[in-house]
PDB file of C-alpha atoms in Angstrom:
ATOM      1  CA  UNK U   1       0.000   0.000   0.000  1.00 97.00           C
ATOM      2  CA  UNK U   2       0.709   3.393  -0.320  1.00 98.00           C
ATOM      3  CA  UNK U   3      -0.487   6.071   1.633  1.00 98.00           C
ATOM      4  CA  UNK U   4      -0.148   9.759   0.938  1.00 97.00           C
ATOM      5  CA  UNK U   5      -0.567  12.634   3.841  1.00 98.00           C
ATOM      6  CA  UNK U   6      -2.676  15.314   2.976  1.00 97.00           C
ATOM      7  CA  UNK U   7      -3.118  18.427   5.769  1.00 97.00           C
ATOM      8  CA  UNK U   8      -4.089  17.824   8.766  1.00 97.00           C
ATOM      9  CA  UNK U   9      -6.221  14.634   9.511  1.00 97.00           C
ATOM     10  CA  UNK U  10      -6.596  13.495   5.631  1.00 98.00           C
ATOM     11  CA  UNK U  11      -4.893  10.805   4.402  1.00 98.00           C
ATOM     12  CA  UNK U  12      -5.196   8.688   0.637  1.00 98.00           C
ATOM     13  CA  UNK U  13      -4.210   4.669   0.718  1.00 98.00           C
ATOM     14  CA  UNK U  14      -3.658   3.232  -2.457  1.00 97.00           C
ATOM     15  CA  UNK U  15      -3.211  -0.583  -3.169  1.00 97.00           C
ATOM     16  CA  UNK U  16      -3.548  -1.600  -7.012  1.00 96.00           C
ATOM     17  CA  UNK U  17      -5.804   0.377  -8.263  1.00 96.00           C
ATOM     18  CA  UNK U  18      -8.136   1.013  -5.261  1.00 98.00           C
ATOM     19  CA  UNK U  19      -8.390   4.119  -3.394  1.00 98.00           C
ATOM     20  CA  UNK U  20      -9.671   4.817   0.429  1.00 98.00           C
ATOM     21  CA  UNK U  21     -10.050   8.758   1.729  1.00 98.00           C
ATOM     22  CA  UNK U  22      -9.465   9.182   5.477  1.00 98.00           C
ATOM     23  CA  UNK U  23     -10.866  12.247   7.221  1.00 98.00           C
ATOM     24  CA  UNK U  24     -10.849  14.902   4.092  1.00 98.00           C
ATOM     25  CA  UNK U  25     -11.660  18.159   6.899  1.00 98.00           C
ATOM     26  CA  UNK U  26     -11.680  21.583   7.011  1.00 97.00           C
ATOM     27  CA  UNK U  27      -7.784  22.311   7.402  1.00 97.00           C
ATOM     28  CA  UNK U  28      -7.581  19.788   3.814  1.00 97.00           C
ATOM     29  CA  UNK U  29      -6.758  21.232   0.850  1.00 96.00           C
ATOM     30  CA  UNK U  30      -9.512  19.240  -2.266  1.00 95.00           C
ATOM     31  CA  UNK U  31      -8.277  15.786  -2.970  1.00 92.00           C
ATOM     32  CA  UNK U  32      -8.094  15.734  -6.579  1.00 86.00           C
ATOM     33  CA  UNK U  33      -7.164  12.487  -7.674  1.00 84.00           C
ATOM     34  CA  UNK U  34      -9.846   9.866  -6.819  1.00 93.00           C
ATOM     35  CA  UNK U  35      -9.587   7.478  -9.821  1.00 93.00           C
ATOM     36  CA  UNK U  36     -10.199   4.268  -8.457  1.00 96.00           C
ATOM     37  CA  UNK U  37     -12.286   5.885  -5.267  1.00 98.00           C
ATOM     38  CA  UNK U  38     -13.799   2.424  -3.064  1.00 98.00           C
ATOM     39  CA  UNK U  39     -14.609   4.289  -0.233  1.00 98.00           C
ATOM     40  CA  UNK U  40     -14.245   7.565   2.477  1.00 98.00           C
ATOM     41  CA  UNK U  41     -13.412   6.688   5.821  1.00 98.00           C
ATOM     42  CA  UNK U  42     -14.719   9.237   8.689  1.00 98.00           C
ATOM     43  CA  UNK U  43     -13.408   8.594  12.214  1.00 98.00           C
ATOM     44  CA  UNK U  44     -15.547  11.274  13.973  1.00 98.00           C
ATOM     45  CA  UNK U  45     -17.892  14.165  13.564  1.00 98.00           C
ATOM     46  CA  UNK U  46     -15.474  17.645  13.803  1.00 98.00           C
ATOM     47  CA  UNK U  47     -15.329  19.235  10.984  1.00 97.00           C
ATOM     48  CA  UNK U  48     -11.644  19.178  11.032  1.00 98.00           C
ATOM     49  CA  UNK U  49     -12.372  15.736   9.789  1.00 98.00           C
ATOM     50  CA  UNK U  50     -15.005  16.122   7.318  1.00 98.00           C
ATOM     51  CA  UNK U  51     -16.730  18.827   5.370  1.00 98.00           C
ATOM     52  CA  UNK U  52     -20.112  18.635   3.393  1.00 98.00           C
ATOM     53  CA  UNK U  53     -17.743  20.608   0.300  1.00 97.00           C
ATOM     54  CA  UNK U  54     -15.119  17.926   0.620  1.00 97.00           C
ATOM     55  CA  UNK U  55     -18.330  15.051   0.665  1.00 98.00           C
ATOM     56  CA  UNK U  56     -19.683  16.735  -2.240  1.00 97.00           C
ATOM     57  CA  UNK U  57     -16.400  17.280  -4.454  1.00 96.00           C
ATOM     58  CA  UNK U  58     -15.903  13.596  -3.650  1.00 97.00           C
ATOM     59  CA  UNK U  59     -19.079  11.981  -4.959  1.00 97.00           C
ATOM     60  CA  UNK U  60     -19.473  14.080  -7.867  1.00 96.00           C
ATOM     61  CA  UNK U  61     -15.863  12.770  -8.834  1.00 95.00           C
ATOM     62  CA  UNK U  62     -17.149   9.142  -7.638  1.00 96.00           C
ATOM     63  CA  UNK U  63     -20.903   9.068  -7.319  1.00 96.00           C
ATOM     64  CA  UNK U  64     -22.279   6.347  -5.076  1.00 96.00           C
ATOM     65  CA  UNK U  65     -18.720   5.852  -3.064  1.00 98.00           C
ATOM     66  CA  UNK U  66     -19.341   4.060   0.198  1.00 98.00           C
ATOM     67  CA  UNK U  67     -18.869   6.350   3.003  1.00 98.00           C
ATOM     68  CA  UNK U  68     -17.978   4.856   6.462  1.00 98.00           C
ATOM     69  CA  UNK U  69     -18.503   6.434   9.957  1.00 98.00           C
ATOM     70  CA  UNK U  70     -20.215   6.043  13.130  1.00 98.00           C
ATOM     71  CA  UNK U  71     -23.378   7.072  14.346  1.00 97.00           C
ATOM     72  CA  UNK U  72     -22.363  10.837  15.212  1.00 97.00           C
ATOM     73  CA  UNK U  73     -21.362  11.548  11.930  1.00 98.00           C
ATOM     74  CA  UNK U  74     -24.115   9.654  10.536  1.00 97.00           C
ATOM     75  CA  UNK U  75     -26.162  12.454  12.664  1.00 96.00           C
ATOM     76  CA  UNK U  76     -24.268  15.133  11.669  1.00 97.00           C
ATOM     77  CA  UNK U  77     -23.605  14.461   7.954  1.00 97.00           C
ATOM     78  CA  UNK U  78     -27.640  14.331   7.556  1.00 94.00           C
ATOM     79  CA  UNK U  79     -28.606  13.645   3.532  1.00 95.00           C
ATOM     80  CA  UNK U  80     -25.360  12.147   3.154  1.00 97.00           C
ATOM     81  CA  UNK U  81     -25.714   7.874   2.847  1.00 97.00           C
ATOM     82  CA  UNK U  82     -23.538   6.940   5.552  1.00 98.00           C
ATOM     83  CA  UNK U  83     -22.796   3.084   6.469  1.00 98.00           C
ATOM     84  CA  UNK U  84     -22.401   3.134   9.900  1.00 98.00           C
ATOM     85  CA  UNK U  85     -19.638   1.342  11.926  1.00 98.00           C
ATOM     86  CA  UNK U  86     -18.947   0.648  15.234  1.00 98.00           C
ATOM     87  CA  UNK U  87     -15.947  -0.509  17.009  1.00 98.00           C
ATOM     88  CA  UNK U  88     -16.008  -4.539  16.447  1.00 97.00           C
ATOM     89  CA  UNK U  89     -16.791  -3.767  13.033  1.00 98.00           C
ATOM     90  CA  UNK U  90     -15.637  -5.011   9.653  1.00 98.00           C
ATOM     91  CA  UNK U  91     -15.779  -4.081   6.204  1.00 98.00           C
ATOM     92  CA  UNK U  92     -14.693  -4.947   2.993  1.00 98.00           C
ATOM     93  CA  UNK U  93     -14.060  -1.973  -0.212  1.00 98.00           C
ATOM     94  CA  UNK U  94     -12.773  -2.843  -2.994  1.00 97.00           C
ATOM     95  CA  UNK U  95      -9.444  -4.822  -2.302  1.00 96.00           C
ATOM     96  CA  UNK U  96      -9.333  -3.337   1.507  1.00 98.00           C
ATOM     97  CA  UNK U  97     -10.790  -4.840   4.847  1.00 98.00           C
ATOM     98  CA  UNK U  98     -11.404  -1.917   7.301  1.00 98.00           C
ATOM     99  CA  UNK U  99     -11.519  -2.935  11.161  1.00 98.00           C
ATOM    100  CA  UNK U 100     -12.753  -0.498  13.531  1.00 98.00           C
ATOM    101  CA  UNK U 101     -11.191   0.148  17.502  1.00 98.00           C
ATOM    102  CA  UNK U 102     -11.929   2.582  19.841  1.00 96.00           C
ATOM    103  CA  UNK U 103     -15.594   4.185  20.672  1.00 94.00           C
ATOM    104  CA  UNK U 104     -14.943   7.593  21.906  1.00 96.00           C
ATOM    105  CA  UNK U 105     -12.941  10.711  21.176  1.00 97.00           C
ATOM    106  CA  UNK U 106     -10.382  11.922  23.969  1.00 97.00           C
ATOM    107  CA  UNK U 107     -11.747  14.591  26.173  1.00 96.00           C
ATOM    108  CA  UNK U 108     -10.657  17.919  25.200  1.00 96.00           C
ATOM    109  CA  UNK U 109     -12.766  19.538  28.471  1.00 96.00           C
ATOM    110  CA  UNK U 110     -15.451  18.683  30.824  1.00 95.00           C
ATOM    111  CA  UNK U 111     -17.222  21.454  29.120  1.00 97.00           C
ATOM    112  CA  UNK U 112     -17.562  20.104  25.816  1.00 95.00           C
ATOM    113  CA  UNK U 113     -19.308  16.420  25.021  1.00 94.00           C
ATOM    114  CA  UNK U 114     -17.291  13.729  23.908  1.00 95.00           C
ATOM    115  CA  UNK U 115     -18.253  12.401  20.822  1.00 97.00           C
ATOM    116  CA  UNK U 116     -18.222   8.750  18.729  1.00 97.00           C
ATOM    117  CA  UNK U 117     -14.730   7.949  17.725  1.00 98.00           C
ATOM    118  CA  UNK U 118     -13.620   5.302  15.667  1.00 98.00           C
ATOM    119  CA  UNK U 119      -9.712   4.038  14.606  1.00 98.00           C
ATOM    120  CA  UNK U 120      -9.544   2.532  11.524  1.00 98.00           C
ATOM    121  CA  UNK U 121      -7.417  -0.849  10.639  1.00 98.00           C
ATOM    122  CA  UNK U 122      -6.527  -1.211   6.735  1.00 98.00           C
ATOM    123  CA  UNK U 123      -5.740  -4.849   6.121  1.00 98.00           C
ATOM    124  CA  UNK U 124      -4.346  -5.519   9.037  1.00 97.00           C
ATOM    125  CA  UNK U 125      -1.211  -3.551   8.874  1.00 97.00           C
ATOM    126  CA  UNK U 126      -1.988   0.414   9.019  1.00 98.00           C
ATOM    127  CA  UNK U 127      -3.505   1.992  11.697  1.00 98.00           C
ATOM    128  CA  UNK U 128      -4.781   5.509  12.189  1.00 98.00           C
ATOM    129  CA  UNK U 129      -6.583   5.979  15.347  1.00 98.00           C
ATOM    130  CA  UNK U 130      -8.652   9.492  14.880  1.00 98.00           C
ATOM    131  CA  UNK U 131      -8.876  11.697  17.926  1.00 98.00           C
ATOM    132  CA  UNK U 132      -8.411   8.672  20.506  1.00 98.00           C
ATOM    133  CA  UNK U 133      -5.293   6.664  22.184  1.00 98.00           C
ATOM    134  CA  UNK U 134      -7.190   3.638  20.894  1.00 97.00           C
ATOM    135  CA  UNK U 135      -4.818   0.772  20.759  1.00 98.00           C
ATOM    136  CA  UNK U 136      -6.247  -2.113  18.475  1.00 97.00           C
ATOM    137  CA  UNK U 137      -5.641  -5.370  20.937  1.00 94.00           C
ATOM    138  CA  UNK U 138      -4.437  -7.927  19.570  1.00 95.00           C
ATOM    139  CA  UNK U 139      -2.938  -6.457  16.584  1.00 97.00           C
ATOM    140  CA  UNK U 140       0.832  -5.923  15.800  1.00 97.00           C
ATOM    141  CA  UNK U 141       0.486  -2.917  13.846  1.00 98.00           C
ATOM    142  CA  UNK U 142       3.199  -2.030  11.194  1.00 98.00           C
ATOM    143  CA  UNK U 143       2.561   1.270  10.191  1.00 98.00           C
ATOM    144  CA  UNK U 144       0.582   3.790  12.749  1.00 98.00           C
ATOM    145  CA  UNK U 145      -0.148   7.313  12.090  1.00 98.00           C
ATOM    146  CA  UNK U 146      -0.267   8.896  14.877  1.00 98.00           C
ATOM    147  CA  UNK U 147      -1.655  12.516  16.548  1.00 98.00           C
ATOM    148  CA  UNK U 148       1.044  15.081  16.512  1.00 97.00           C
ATOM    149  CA  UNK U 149      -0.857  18.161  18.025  1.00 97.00           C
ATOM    150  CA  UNK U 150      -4.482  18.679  19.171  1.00 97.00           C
ATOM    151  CA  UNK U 151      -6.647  20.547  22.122  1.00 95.00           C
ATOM    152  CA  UNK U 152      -6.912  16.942  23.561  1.00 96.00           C
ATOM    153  CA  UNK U 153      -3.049  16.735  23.109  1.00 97.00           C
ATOM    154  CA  UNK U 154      -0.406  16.267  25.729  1.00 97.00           C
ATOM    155  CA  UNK U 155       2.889  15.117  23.721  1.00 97.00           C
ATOM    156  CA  UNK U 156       3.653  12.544  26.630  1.00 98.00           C
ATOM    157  CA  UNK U 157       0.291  10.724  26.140  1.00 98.00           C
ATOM    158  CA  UNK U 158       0.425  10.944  22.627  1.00 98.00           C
ATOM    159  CA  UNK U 159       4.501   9.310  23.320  1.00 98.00           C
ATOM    160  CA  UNK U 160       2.902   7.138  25.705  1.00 98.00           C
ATOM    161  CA  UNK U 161       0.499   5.919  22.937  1.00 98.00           C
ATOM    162  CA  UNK U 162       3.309   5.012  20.309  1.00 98.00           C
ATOM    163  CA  UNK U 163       4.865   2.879  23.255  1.00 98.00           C
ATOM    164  CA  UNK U 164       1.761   0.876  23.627  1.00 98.00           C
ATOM    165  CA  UNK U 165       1.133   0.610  19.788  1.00 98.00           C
ATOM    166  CA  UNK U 166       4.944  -0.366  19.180  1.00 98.00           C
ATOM    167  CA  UNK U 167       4.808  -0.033  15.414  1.00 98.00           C
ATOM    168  CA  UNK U 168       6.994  -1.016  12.605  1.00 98.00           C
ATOM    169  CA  UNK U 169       6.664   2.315  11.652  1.00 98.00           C
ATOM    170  CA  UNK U 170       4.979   5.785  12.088  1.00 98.00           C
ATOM    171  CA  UNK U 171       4.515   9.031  10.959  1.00 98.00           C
ATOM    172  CA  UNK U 172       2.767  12.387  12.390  1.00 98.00           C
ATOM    173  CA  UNK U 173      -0.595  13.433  11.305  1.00 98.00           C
ATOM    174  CA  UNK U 174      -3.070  16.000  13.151  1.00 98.00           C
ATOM    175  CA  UNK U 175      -0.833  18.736  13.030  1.00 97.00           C
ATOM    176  CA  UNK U 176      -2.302  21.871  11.443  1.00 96.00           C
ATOM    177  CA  UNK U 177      -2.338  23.513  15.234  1.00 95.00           C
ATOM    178  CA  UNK U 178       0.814  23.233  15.687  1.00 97.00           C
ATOM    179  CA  UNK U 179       3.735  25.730  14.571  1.00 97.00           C
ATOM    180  CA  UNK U 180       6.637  24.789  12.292  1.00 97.00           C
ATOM    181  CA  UNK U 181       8.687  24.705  15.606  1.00 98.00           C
ATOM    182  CA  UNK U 182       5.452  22.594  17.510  1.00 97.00           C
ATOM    183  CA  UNK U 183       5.568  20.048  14.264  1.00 97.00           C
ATOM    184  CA  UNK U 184       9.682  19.561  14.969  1.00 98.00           C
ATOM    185  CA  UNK U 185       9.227  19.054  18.712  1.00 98.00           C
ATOM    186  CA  UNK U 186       6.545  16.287  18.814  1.00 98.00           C
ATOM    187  CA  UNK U 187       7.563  14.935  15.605  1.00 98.00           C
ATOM    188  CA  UNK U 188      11.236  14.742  17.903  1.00 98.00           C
ATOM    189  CA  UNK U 189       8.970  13.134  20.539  1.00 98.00           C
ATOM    190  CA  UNK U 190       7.028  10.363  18.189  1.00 98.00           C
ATOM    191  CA  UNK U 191      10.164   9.306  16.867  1.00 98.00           C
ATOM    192  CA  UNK U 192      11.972   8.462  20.051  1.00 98.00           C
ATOM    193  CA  UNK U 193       8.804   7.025  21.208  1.00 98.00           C
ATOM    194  CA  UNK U 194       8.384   4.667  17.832  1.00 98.00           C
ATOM    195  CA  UNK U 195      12.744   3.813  17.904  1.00 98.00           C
ATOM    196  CA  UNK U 196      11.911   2.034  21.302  1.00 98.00           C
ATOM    197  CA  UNK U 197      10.919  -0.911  19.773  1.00 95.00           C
ATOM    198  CA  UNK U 198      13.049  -1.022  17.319  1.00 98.00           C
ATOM    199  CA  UNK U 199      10.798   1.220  14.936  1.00 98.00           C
ATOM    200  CA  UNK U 200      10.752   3.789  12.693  1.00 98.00           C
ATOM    201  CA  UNK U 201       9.622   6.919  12.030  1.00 98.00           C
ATOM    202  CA  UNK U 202       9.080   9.239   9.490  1.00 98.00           C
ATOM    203  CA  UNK U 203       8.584  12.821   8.464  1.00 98.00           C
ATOM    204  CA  UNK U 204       5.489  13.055   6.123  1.00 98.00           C
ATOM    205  CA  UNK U 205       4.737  17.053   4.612  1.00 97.00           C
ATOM    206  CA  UNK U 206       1.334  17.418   2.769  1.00 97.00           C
ATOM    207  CA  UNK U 207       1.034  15.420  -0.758  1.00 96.00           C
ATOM    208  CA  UNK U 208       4.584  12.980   0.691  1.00 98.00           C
ATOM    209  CA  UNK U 209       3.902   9.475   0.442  1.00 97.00           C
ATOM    210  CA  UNK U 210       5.337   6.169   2.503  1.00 98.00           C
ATOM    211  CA  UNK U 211       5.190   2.680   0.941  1.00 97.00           C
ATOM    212  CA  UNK U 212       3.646   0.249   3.662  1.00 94.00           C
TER     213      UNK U 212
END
């Protein structure tokens, strides 16, 4: 597989000539190139995650592309056809089997509710968690991408959270809050967090690709 960082939350997996969209939000430039679309992948409802313009620039490139999400966004995204998934779950789209983890995004503050989160699993080897510390049990995951900066945030959880996963290999994503100096420092963090276990990690800009 390959998959390609876009800003922020979004990501694009290709394997063959499938395609899966991950979290296309507000701080995402439009994803262009969706030859071969199976499917759009949205871990929770902020809009930093998904966008009704992003939805609709997608479908009218793909019409009838499976969208998968749980409940909240399902709620949220209303006139949209969303397949819902819950953690448990598992799906097959075109040549990729999804697996969903998690349940609930982190708290950000008591003051604000805490919404349906889900981390995705594609084919059993990459793993992007959305806005949780979800650890898939069970699995030995080779490739995470994992939170960089976020109000939910602290770098030491989110280091804490690469130790549990113990990946192959990582990169950062969720990082549009952060400063160029913010991005270095975590990124700094992540990586001695992923070289623990004999890992690696690496440093993905917007439209950079890793081969997994």
């Amino acid at each position: 597989m390959r998959v390609t960082k876009f800003e922020h939350a979004a990501l694009r997996i290709e394997k063959g000539d499938d395609v899966l969209v991950i979290d296309p939000g507000s701080f995402t430039s439009p994803i262009d190139d969706l030859h071969g679309l199976v499917a759009v992948v949205i871990t929770h409802e902020h809009p930093d995650h998904w966008t009704p313009e992003h939805l609709d620039r997608i479908l009218r490139a793909a019409p009838g592309t499976p969208i998968f999400a749980p409940a909240g966004v399902a709620r949220a995204a209303e006139g949209y056809e969303i397949t819902v998934v819950a953690p448990g779950d598992t799906v097959t789209a075109g040549g990729f089997t999804l697996r969903f983890f998690g349940g609930v995004h982190e708290v950000i503050h008591a003051s604000l509710p805490v919404v349906e989160n889900v981390g995705v699993l594609v084919d059993g080897e990459f793993y992007y968690p959305g806005d949780s510390y979800a650890v898939p049990e069970g699995v030995e995951v080779q490739t995470l991408a994992a939170p960089l900066g976020a109000p939910w945030l602290k770098i030491g959880e989110a280091m804490d959270y690469v130790l549990a996963v113990k990946p192959r290999r990582s990169f950062g994503t969720h990082d549009m809050t952060l400063s160029v100096a913010g991005k270095t420092m975590h990124r700094q963090r992540l990586q001695w967090a992923t070289e623990q276990d004999g890992g690696e990690f690496f440093v993905l800009e917007p439209g950079e690709s890793l081969d997994v």
